[in-house]
XYZ file of C-alpha atoms in Angstrom:
343
model
C 114.762 159.870 61.527
C 115.164 156.738 59.411
C 116.149 158.865 56.420
C 118.728 160.728 58.506
C 120.089 157.406 59.803
C 120.377 155.972 56.294
C 122.024 159.157 54.996
C 124.618 159.091 57.786
C 125.284 155.374 57.271
C 125.909 156.059 53.600
C 128.341 158.794 54.656
C 130.192 156.088 56.590
C 130.176 153.716 53.579
C 127.555 151.406 55.100
C 125.280 149.930 52.427
C 121.583 150.025 53.328
C 118.296 148.836 51.895
C 114.850 149.723 53.200
C 111.741 147.525 53.219
C 108.369 149.227 53.731
C 105.276 147.132 54.406
C 102.890 149.537 52.679
C 103.315 152.208 50.024
C 100.118 154.007 51.061
C 100.920 157.637 52.000
C 104.528 157.032 50.965
C 105.676 160.471 52.081
C 109.413 159.811 52.431
C 110.035 157.321 49.614
C 111.173 160.064 47.274
C 113.853 161.180 49.706
C 115.173 157.633 50.007
C 115.211 157.341 46.223
C 117.191 160.559 45.987
C 119.849 158.962 48.180
C 120.088 156.045 45.769
C 118.956 153.598 48.449
C 117.091 150.485 47.244
C 113.579 150.643 48.694
C 111.208 147.681 48.565
C 107.439 147.901 49.073
C 105.039 145.210 50.253
C 102.509 144.065 47.699
C 99.336 144.106 49.796
C 99.132 147.823 50.648
C 98.315 146.939 54.269
C 100.895 147.005 57.045
C 99.389 144.058 58.941
C 98.685 141.804 55.961
C 100.194 138.320 56.344
C 101.298 138.630 52.710
C 104.101 140.804 54.052
C 105.736 137.688 55.478
C 106.162 136.330 51.962
C 107.357 139.746 50.768
C 110.055 139.908 53.458
C 111.009 136.259 52.977
C 111.797 136.877 49.292
C 113.985 139.850 50.163
C 115.870 137.979 52.859
C 116.321 134.845 50.777
C 117.705 136.660 47.743
C 120.216 138.943 49.511
C 123.084 138.557 51.966
C 122.449 140.973 54.812
C 124.745 141.397 57.827
C 121.949 142.720 60.046
C 118.223 143.333 59.859
C 116.764 146.162 61.949
C 112.969 146.212 62.351
C 110.916 149.234 63.411
C 107.291 149.207 64.636
C 104.995 146.294 65.365
C 104.149 145.012 61.883
C 107.798 144.703 60.918
C 108.755 143.446 64.383
C 106.198 140.638 64.125
C 106.682 139.530 60.520
C 110.467 139.771 60.134
C 111.437 136.844 62.438
C 108.843 134.618 60.737
C 110.142 135.584 57.302
C 113.716 134.915 58.407
C 112.893 131.400 59.587
C 110.925 130.724 56.419
C 113.894 131.867 54.322
C 116.170 129.456 56.266
C 118.665 132.233 56.934
C 120.672 133.089 60.057
C 120.963 136.852 60.390
C 121.057 138.806 63.676
C 117.822 140.721 64.248
C 117.680 144.072 66.017
C 114.602 146.133 66.798
C 113.827 149.545 68.258
C 111.235 150.196 70.948
C 109.812 153.609 70.084
C 107.129 154.174 72.708
C 106.622 154.030 76.445
C 103.205 152.448 75.906
C 101.079 150.691 73.314
C 97.572 149.271 73.361
C 98.793 145.647 73.231
C 100.150 145.975 76.758
C 96.635 146.576 78.059
C 95.510 143.090 76.988
C 97.059 139.975 78.519
C 96.428 137.893 75.416
C 98.993 139.987 73.531
C 101.646 139.421 76.185
C 102.321 135.910 74.917
C 102.574 137.144 71.332
C 104.974 139.891 72.406
C 107.048 137.448 74.455
C 107.451 135.141 71.464
C 108.210 138.073 69.154
C 110.833 139.762 71.328
C 112.514 136.412 71.947
C 113.557 136.334 68.286
C 115.584 139.559 68.566
C 119.245 139.631 69.548
C 119.140 143.282 70.525
C 116.483 145.818 71.487
C 117.233 149.538 71.237
C 115.187 151.747 73.583
C 115.070 155.428 72.677
C 114.707 156.873 76.210
C 115.264 155.701 79.769
C 111.482 155.693 80.271
C 110.979 153.492 77.188
C 113.562 151.036 78.521
C 112.096 151.070 82.024
C 108.546 150.461 80.800
C 109.535 147.590 78.511
C 111.640 146.044 81.297
C 108.650 146.208 83.617
C 106.304 144.768 81.009
C 108.641 141.977 79.889
C 111.561 141.338 82.284
C 112.730 138.354 80.203
C 114.224 140.640 77.534
C 115.952 143.043 79.911
C 119.430 141.683 79.147
C 118.946 142.402 75.407
C 118.144 146.089 75.832
C 120.312 149.137 75.356
C 119.527 152.839 75.562
C 120.360 154.734 72.354
C 118.613 158.075 72.046
C 117.260 159.327 68.747
C 119.150 161.899 66.774
C 118.634 164.526 64.076
C 120.646 166.367 61.466
C 120.894 169.486 63.627
C 122.311 171.679 60.859
C 119.201 171.075 58.736
C 117.124 172.954 61.346
C 119.707 175.504 62.482
C 120.336 176.651 58.923
C 116.776 176.458 57.578
C 115.443 179.553 55.769
C 112.219 181.030 57.109
C 109.256 181.128 54.721
C 107.242 184.154 53.714
C 103.725 184.188 55.108
C 102.092 183.312 51.781
C 104.501 180.374 51.373
C 103.132 178.895 54.582
C 99.477 179.478 53.691
C 97.388 182.113 51.960
C 95.062 181.935 54.981
C 97.679 183.492 57.270
C 97.977 187.207 57.898
C 101.467 188.707 58.003
C 101.174 189.893 61.618
C 99.889 186.614 63.087
C 102.008 184.722 65.586
C 102.299 181.033 64.702
C 101.912 178.357 67.374
C 103.135 175.253 65.570
C 102.512 171.574 66.289
C 103.967 168.909 64.001
C 102.433 165.512 64.772
C 100.598 162.700 63.025
C 96.826 162.758 63.467
C 96.618 159.575 65.517
C 95.520 158.439 68.964
C 98.906 158.974 70.610
C 98.843 162.720 69.958
C 96.668 165.135 71.904
C 95.663 167.865 69.476
C 92.492 168.516 71.492
C 94.241 170.249 74.399
C 95.984 172.712 72.080
C 92.677 173.347 70.300
C 91.051 174.244 73.625
C 94.079 176.344 74.610
C 93.825 178.317 71.351
C 90.665 180.017 72.637
C 92.656 181.403 75.575
C 95.419 182.941 73.457
C 95.648 186.546 72.207
C 93.685 187.237 69.026
C 96.835 187.581 66.909
C 97.913 183.974 67.645
C 97.259 181.241 65.109
C 97.582 177.541 65.925
C 98.995 175.625 62.938
C 98.888 171.828 62.716
C 101.231 169.959 60.379
C 100.597 166.249 59.868
C 98.017 163.820 58.585
C 96.504 160.526 59.675
C 93.385 158.572 60.419
C 92.055 161.107 62.976
C 92.311 164.164 60.717
C 88.565 164.624 60.172
C 87.799 163.882 63.822
C 90.267 166.551 64.951
C 88.897 169.074 62.461
C 85.386 168.417 63.773
C 86.646 168.866 67.342
C 88.100 172.245 66.370
C 84.767 173.335 64.902
C 82.848 172.073 67.924
C 84.986 174.125 70.285
C 84.728 177.195 68.103
C 88.452 177.352 67.449
C 88.234 178.970 64.020
C 91.840 180.145 64.343
C 93.175 176.607 63.768
C 94.988 176.056 60.470
C 95.549 172.517 59.131
C 98.422 172.232 56.638
C 98.500 168.442 56.252
C 101.818 166.829 55.352
C 104.708 169.134 54.473
C 108.274 168.509 53.357
C 109.468 171.950 54.465
C 109.123 171.433 58.232
C 112.534 172.972 59.100
C 111.553 176.179 57.283
C 108.090 176.128 58.868
C 109.752 175.932 62.277
C 112.005 178.876 61.417
C 108.864 180.841 60.484
C 106.995 180.105 63.733
C 106.928 181.712 67.176
C 106.294 178.808 69.574
C 106.389 175.031 69.174
C 103.992 172.720 71.043
C 103.921 168.937 71.254
C 100.843 167.775 73.111
C 100.781 163.981 73.548
C 98.930 161.349 75.536
C 102.117 159.274 75.628
C 105.450 159.487 73.877
C 108.554 157.362 73.593
C 110.843 160.268 72.751
C 109.296 163.126 70.795
C 112.108 163.784 68.321
C 110.261 166.762 66.876
C 110.900 168.806 70.049
C 114.659 168.491 69.418
C 114.103 169.590 65.814
C 112.135 172.638 67.001
C 114.810 173.482 69.564
C 117.508 173.259 66.873
C 115.441 175.723 64.805
C 115.486 178.125 67.775
C 111.817 177.863 68.784
C 110.537 178.005 72.363
C 109.422 174.404 73.039
C 106.440 173.462 75.211
C 105.407 169.817 75.618
C 103.196 167.526 77.680
C 104.665 166.333 80.952
C 104.472 162.652 80.043
C 107.030 159.889 80.499
C 109.732 159.747 77.825
C 108.935 163.142 76.324
C 109.566 164.933 79.625
C 113.087 163.428 79.822
C 114.030 164.958 76.479
C 112.405 168.338 77.142
C 114.114 168.636 80.544
C 117.468 167.709 79.000
C 117.323 170.444 76.365
C 115.757 173.035 78.668
C 112.234 173.337 77.231
C 108.978 173.799 79.170
C 106.411 171.205 80.263
C 102.692 171.653 80.826
C 100.312 169.413 82.705
C 98.586 167.005 80.292
C 95.017 167.965 79.309
C 95.286 171.329 81.137
C 94.613 173.917 78.436
C 94.934 176.824 80.881
C 98.458 175.769 81.810
C 99.389 175.286 78.158
C 97.935 178.667 77.125
C 99.768 180.477 79.942
C 103.095 178.920 78.966
C 102.558 179.815 75.290
C 101.818 183.456 76.224
C 104.953 183.557 78.428
C 107.075 182.164 75.598
C 105.907 184.597 72.902
C 108.614 186.973 71.769
C 111.340 185.372 73.849
C 114.610 184.065 72.447
C 115.453 180.607 73.697
C 118.901 179.211 74.406
C 119.016 175.427 74.493
C 121.527 173.099 76.058
C 122.705 169.570 75.315
C 121.500 169.561 71.692
C 124.763 167.882 70.719
C 123.502 164.826 72.639
C 120.971 164.358 69.838
C 123.212 164.557 66.774
C 122.390 161.910 64.169
C 126.091 161.090 63.915
C 126.099 160.055 67.597
C 122.990 157.908 67.141
C 124.402 156.115 64.090
C 127.782 155.503 65.718
C 126.042 153.921 68.696
C 123.852 151.837 66.360
C 126.887 150.498 64.512
C 128.710 149.718 67.747
C 125.650 147.849 69.043
C 125.252 145.920 65.788
C 128.845 144.733 66.157
C 128.348 143.725 69.795
C 125.165 141.827 68.936
C 126.919 140.062 66.072
C 129.875 139.041 68.266
C 127.568 137.504 70.870
C 125.439 135.856 68.182
C 128.420 134.156 66.546
C 129.784 132.700 69.800
């Protein structure tokens, strides 16, 4: 989404630079480079290294930025410190991407979060559930929050060209039906339920996982343990729109989710969408007209996949999630934050 946001801002003659705290698994850096966007990498290789404060301070001190927009906890935490250290006054904006995180389970982190969020002039929440949960967790920042939903370049998925079977993987047979899930291999995502559901599907169905992460080996072992030899792991791919066009059903199984942008991408590609009935994700799926299954219930998931096979799906409200709409709302919010900040 960040790449789509930057691309659209460039289309509107907004100059952008991107700072990334770690270059490890730098999957999207090449795409940013192709846009001609300056991209700066932290020196430590670790997202949570305190050396990133110095890295960000140098960037901030040497450039004149109108706004700084931080995403995810490492950047959210270090950017205000770097700004103070650089002795600059620049309005800070951040995005809350999830309905839940592990810090909220431990009271000691509440004080750190309170101090961190206090430094931001505006907080963008990507769904109503994300906004509601943050408001409940930290009422003191409620007046800084705004709801701006994520967006995608819809045409990129609508107009994608389907791949031939051997372009997807040489392990696939031409007649197999592809049940696709695109999700990072991390704690938030629930690959296990789809693995269990795969054993309940017809023999010509093949579950295909796209994504990588720290839980990759654990998830592969889980698949072996449950005898799901029909699972195919493709790792990271840059041709996700074409993979979606080549698939039969899309599944996003999650323990929690702030938004679940990938379900909008799959819907734009014309796939039947089935997702976990969890806060945040369920709002989006209901809006576009997808299906929800009960979390951790593989029988329910398998039944909904079987029902969806071979059916054409008409989606509604996809225009609500155009990247142009998201960027226009971002720019409007930046201006509002700046006006208040200067008074």
